[in-house]
Amino acid sequence: MDIIIVTAGLAGFALFLILQLLTFRLIDSRILMAALMRIFISASIILTVSVYVISVNFIQSRVLDTISHILLALLIYGALCFIYVTAVFGITVTSVRIQILRLIYNAGDKGLPYINIYKKYNKQVIIKTRLERLVGSGELICRDNKYYLPPVTTFFMLHTKILVVLYGVFGNRGYQQTRY
C-alpha cells in the first residue's frame, strides 16, 4: 500500500499541475490566486475519491486504514503543492526582477529599451496590478477607492496574520506596522 499512497500523492500533484496549466491559459491574471486555490481543492477531492476507491474496492482495507491512506496521500500531495507554489510559482509570478529578466530574454538580440521596461514596471503600474489581483482573488474588497479586508479570513490572509504574529513574537525591528 505504501507505493500506492506515494503514487497517489504524486498523481494528485501531477493533476494539480495539469489543471493549473489548462486553467491559467484561460483566466484573467487578476484571479490567479483564487483559481489556484480552486485547483488545489478540486485535485484534493479527486485524489481523496481515487484513494478511497482503490483502498476499499481493490485492497479491501478497513475504515481506519482507508482514512490513513487518504490522509497520507493528501499529505504528500499538499507538501508537493506547497513547495511548488512557494518555491516556483510564487517567485515567478510575484518577482518583478524575474519578470523583467524574462521580458528582456524574450526581446532577444534586439534588446529592450528602458522606456518599454519602465512603462510596464513603474511603481504605479505595479501597485495597480497587485491591488487588482488582490481584489480579483477576493483577498481585498475595494469600495470608494478604499481597500478593506473581507469579513472572512482567506487562506492567504491567514499567512499574513501568522507573519504578523511571528514578527511580534520575535521582535523583528525590520517590520514596522504602518497606521493610517
mmCIF file of C-alpha atoms in Angstrom:
data_model
loop_
_atom_site.group_PDB
_atom_site.id
_atom_site.type_symbol
_atom_site.label_atom_id
_atom_site.label_comp_id
_atom_site.label_asym_id
_atom_site.label_seq_id
_atom_site.Cartn_x
_atom_site.Cartn_y
_atom_site.Cartn_z
ATOM 1 C CA MET A 1 0.000 0.000 0.000
ATOM 2 C CA ASP A 2 2.948 2.359 0.586
ATOM 3 C CA ILE A 3 3.700 2.558 -3.125
ATOM 4 C CA ILE A 4 0.031 3.279 -3.840
ATOM 5 C CA ILE A 5 -0.028 6.114 -1.288
ATOM 6 C CA VAL A 6 3.140 7.702 -2.705
ATOM 7 C CA THR A 7 1.941 7.209 -6.280
ATOM 8 C CA ALA A 8 -1.444 8.722 -5.414
ATOM 9 C CA GLY A 9 0.238 11.769 -3.848
ATOM 10 C CA LEU A 10 2.439 12.212 -6.931
ATOM 11 C CA ALA A 11 -0.524 11.672 -9.269
ATOM 12 C CA GLY A 12 -2.529 14.270 -7.338
ATOM 13 C CA PHE A 13 0.320 16.747 -7.751
ATOM 14 C CA ALA A 14 0.550 15.941 -11.475
ATOM 15 C CA LEU A 15 -3.204 16.558 -11.748
ATOM 16 C CA PHE A 16 -2.756 19.877 -9.922
ATOM 17 C CA LEU A 17 -0.069 20.928 -12.437
ATOM 18 C CA ILE A 18 -2.175 19.862 -15.428
ATOM 19 C CA LEU A 19 -5.249 21.704 -14.125
ATOM 20 C CA GLN A 20 -3.125 24.781 -13.475
ATOM 21 C CA LEU A 21 -1.635 24.636 -16.958
ATOM 22 C CA LEU A 22 -5.056 24.343 -18.582
ATOM 23 C CA THR A 23 -6.823 26.868 -16.355
ATOM 24 C CA PHE A 24 -4.220 29.622 -16.280
ATOM 25 C CA ARG A 25 -4.257 29.918 -20.055
ATOM 26 C CA LEU A 26 -7.950 30.812 -19.939
ATOM 27 C CA ILE A 27 -8.391 33.085 -16.916
ATOM 28 C CA ASP A 28 -7.755 36.713 -16.112
ATOM 29 C CA SER A 29 -4.432 37.220 -14.319
ATOM 30 C CA ARG A 30 -6.194 39.154 -11.551
ATOM 31 C CA ILE A 31 -7.776 35.968 -10.208
ATOM 32 C CA LEU A 32 -4.705 33.714 -10.258
ATOM 33 C CA MET A 33 -4.592 33.046 -6.516
ATOM 34 C CA ALA A 34 -8.305 32.292 -6.221
ATOM 35 C CA ALA A 35 -8.043 29.965 -9.213
ATOM 36 C CA LEU A 36 -5.003 28.282 -7.674
ATOM 37 C CA MET A 37 -6.985 27.535 -4.507
ATOM 38 C CA ARG A 38 -9.891 26.127 -6.538
ATOM 39 C CA ILE A 39 -7.484 23.912 -8.473
ATOM 40 C CA PHE A 40 -5.885 22.712 -5.226
ATOM 41 C CA ILE A 41 -9.275 21.864 -3.709
ATOM 42 C CA SER A 42 -10.533 20.175 -6.904
ATOM 43 C CA ALA A 43 -7.436 17.990 -7.194
ATOM 44 C CA SER A 44 -7.691 17.203 -3.447
ATOM 45 C CA ILE A 45 -11.251 15.963 -3.894
ATOM 46 C CA ILE A 46 -10.311 13.847 -6.912
ATOM 47 C CA LEU A 47 -7.313 12.437 -5.017
ATOM 48 C CA THR A 48 -9.447 11.619 -1.969
ATOM 49 C CA VAL A 49 -12.088 9.815 -4.033
ATOM 50 C CA SER A 50 -9.435 7.926 -6.018
ATOM 51 C CA VAL A 51 -7.581 6.701 -2.931
ATOM 52 C CA TYR A 52 -10.892 5.747 -1.315
ATOM 53 C CA VAL A 53 -11.963 3.702 -4.345
ATOM 54 C CA ILE A 54 -8.584 1.952 -4.594
ATOM 55 C CA SER A 55 -8.389 1.317 -0.864
ATOM 56 C CA VAL A 56 -11.938 -0.024 -0.481
ATOM 57 C CA ASN A 57 -12.522 -1.818 -3.787
ATOM 58 C CA PHE A 58 -9.112 -3.174 -4.740
ATOM 59 C CA ILE A 59 -7.216 -3.532 -1.473
ATOM 60 C CA GLN A 60 -10.306 -4.033 0.677
ATOM 61 C CA SER A 61 -8.892 -2.002 3.552
ATOM 62 C CA ARG A 62 -10.668 -1.358 6.825
ATOM 63 C CA VAL A 63 -12.160 2.077 7.504
ATOM 64 C CA LEU A 64 -9.274 3.373 9.655
ATOM 65 C CA ASP A 65 -6.713 2.108 7.142
ATOM 66 C CA THR A 66 -8.606 3.796 4.313
ATOM 67 C CA ILE A 67 -8.689 7.075 6.236
ATOM 68 C CA SER A 68 -4.949 6.863 6.931
ATOM 69 C CA HIS A 69 -4.257 6.088 3.242
ATOM 70 C CA ILE A 70 -6.236 9.158 2.210
ATOM 71 C CA LEU A 71 -4.557 11.406 4.790
ATOM 72 C CA LEU A 72 -1.051 10.240 3.868
ATOM 73 C CA ALA A 73 -1.698 10.709 0.140
ATOM 74 C CA LEU A 74 -3.117 14.190 0.846
ATOM 75 C CA LEU A 75 -0.078 14.994 2.992
ATOM 76 C CA ILE A 76 2.308 14.089 0.165
ATOM 77 C CA TYR A 77 0.156 15.968 -2.352
ATOM 78 C CA GLY A 78 -0.161 19.027 -0.105
ATOM 79 C CA ALA A 79 3.578 19.129 0.608
ATOM 80 C CA LEU A 80 4.428 18.967 -3.094
ATOM 81 C CA CYS A 81 1.886 21.699 -3.901
ATOM 82 C CA PHE A 82 3.208 23.880 -1.069
ATOM 83 C CA ILE A 83 6.801 23.528 -2.266
ATOM 84 C CA TYR A 84 5.780 24.241 -5.845
ATOM 85 C CA VAL A 85 3.657 27.286 -5.008
ATOM 86 C CA THR A 86 6.187 28.855 -2.637
ATOM 87 C CA ALA A 87 9.407 27.940 -4.428
ATOM 88 C CA VAL A 88 8.434 28.035 -8.102
ATOM 89 C CA PHE A 89 5.048 29.565 -8.875
ATOM 90 C CA GLY A 90 5.084 32.313 -6.239
ATOM 91 C CA ILE A 91 8.524 33.543 -7.176
ATOM 92 C CA THR A 92 7.887 33.663 -10.916
ATOM 93 C CA VAL A 93 4.506 35.377 -10.593
ATOM 94 C CA THR A 94 5.359 37.965 -7.942
ATOM 95 C CA SER A 95 9.030 38.686 -8.551
ATOM 96 C CA VAL A 96 9.378 41.819 -10.636
ATOM 97 C CA ARG A 97 13.071 41.064 -11.111
ATOM 98 C CA ILE A 98 12.328 37.696 -12.721
ATOM 99 C CA GLN A 99 9.582 39.179 -14.885
ATOM 100 C CA ILE A 100 11.934 41.921 -16.115
ATOM 101 C CA LEU A 101 14.618 39.342 -16.908
ATOM 102 C CA ARG A 102 12.036 37.258 -18.798
ATOM 103 C CA LEU A 103 10.892 40.329 -20.736
ATOM 104 C CA ILE A 104 14.474 41.146 -21.770
ATOM 105 C CA TYR A 105 15.169 37.485 -22.575
ATOM 106 C CA ASN A 106 12.107 37.374 -24.849
ATOM 107 C CA ALA A 107 13.338 40.510 -26.651
ATOM 108 C CA GLY A 108 16.365 38.504 -27.778
ATOM 109 C CA ASP A 109 19.321 40.058 -29.584
ATOM 110 C CA LYS A 110 17.483 43.296 -30.382
ATOM 111 C CA GLY A 111 17.340 44.193 -26.676
ATOM 112 C CA LEU A 112 14.667 46.195 -24.911
ATOM 113 C CA PRO A 113 14.679 49.980 -24.418
ATOM 114 C CA TYR A 114 14.493 51.320 -20.866
ATOM 115 C CA ILE A 115 11.266 53.212 -21.599
ATOM 116 C CA ASN A 116 9.475 49.963 -22.554
ATOM 117 C CA ILE A 117 10.508 48.361 -19.266
ATOM 118 C CA TYR A 118 9.556 51.477 -17.299
ATOM 119 C CA LYS A 119 6.096 51.653 -18.896
ATOM 120 C CA LYS A 120 5.345 48.160 -17.659
ATOM 121 C CA TYR A 121 7.149 48.206 -14.299
ATOM 122 C CA ASN A 122 6.874 51.658 -12.727
ATOM 123 C CA LYS A 123 5.510 51.963 -9.174
ATOM 124 C CA GLN A 124 2.002 52.993 -10.230
ATOM 125 C CA VAL A 125 1.635 50.067 -12.630
ATOM 126 C CA ILE A 126 2.991 47.554 -10.104
ATOM 127 C CA ILE A 127 0.731 48.777 -7.290
ATOM 128 C CA LYS A 128 -2.313 48.930 -9.588
ATOM 129 C CA THR A 129 -1.668 45.405 -10.874
ATOM 130 C CA ARG A 130 -1.149 43.945 -7.407
ATOM 131 C CA LEU A 131 -4.262 45.618 -5.994
ATOM 132 C CA GLU A 132 -6.328 44.365 -8.960
ATOM 133 C CA ARG A 133 -5.066 40.830 -8.333
ATOM 134 C CA LEU A 134 -5.817 41.035 -4.601
ATOM 135 C CA VAL A 135 -9.356 42.290 -5.296
ATOM 136 C CA GLY A 136 -9.859 39.763 -8.100
ATOM 137 C CA SER A 137 -8.802 36.867 -5.885
ATOM 138 C CA GLY A 138 -11.029 38.004 -3.017
ATOM 139 C CA GLU A 139 -8.158 38.938 -0.693
ATOM 140 C CA LEU A 140 -9.305 42.578 -0.623
ATOM 141 C CA ILE A 141 -12.529 44.485 -1.187
ATOM 142 C CA CYS A 142 -12.479 47.860 -2.948
ATOM 143 C CA ARG A 143 -15.199 50.425 -2.176
ATOM 144 C CA ASP A 144 -14.980 54.132 -2.970
ATOM 145 C CA ASN A 145 -11.273 53.810 -3.854
ATOM 146 C CA LYS A 146 -10.520 52.379 -0.406
ATOM 147 C CA TYR A 147 -9.330 48.845 0.242
ATOM 148 C CA TYR A 148 -10.694 46.639 3.010
ATOM 149 C CA LEU A 149 -10.163 43.103 4.214
ATOM 150 C CA PRO A 150 -13.092 40.778 3.533
ATOM 151 C CA PRO A 151 -15.196 39.696 6.530
ATOM 152 C CA VAL A 152 -13.970 36.093 6.183
ATOM 153 C CA THR A 153 -10.278 35.277 6.622
ATOM 154 C CA THR A 154 -8.942 33.907 3.352
ATOM 155 C CA PHE A 155 -6.210 31.295 3.052
ATOM 156 C CA PHE A 156 -3.572 33.830 2.014
ATOM 157 C CA MET A 157 -4.646 36.358 4.649
ATOM 158 C CA LEU A 158 -4.111 33.648 7.234
ATOM 159 C CA HIS A 159 -0.483 33.546 6.069
ATOM 160 C CA THR A 160 -0.204 37.310 6.596
ATOM 161 C CA LYS A 161 -1.711 37.096 10.083
ATOM 162 C CA ILE A 162 0.752 34.360 11.026
ATOM 163 C CA LEU A 163 3.656 36.520 9.811
ATOM 164 C CA VAL A 164 2.415 39.493 11.852
ATOM 165 C CA VAL A 165 2.291 37.294 14.963
ATOM 166 C CA LEU A 166 5.771 35.901 14.256
ATOM 167 C CA TYR A 167 7.202 39.385 13.760
ATOM 168 C CA GLY A 168 5.654 40.390 17.075
ATOM 169 C CA VAL A 169 6.962 37.319 18.892
ATOM 170 C CA PHE A 170 10.492 37.599 17.566
ATOM 171 C CA GLY A 171 10.607 41.392 17.794
ATOM 172 C CA ASN A 172 11.799 41.907 14.236
ATOM 173 C CA ARG A 173 12.904 45.536 14.077
ATOM 174 C CA GLY A 174 12.751 45.468 10.292
ATOM 175 C CA TYR A 175 8.996 45.097 10.476
ATOM 176 C CA GLN A 176 7.088 48.250 11.269
ATOM 177 C CA GLN A 177 3.348 48.373 11.222
ATOM 178 C CA THR A 178 2.117 51.416 9.334
ATOM 179 C CA ARG A 179 -1.007 53.073 10.682
ATOM 180 C CA TYR A 180 -3.134 55.463 8.641
#
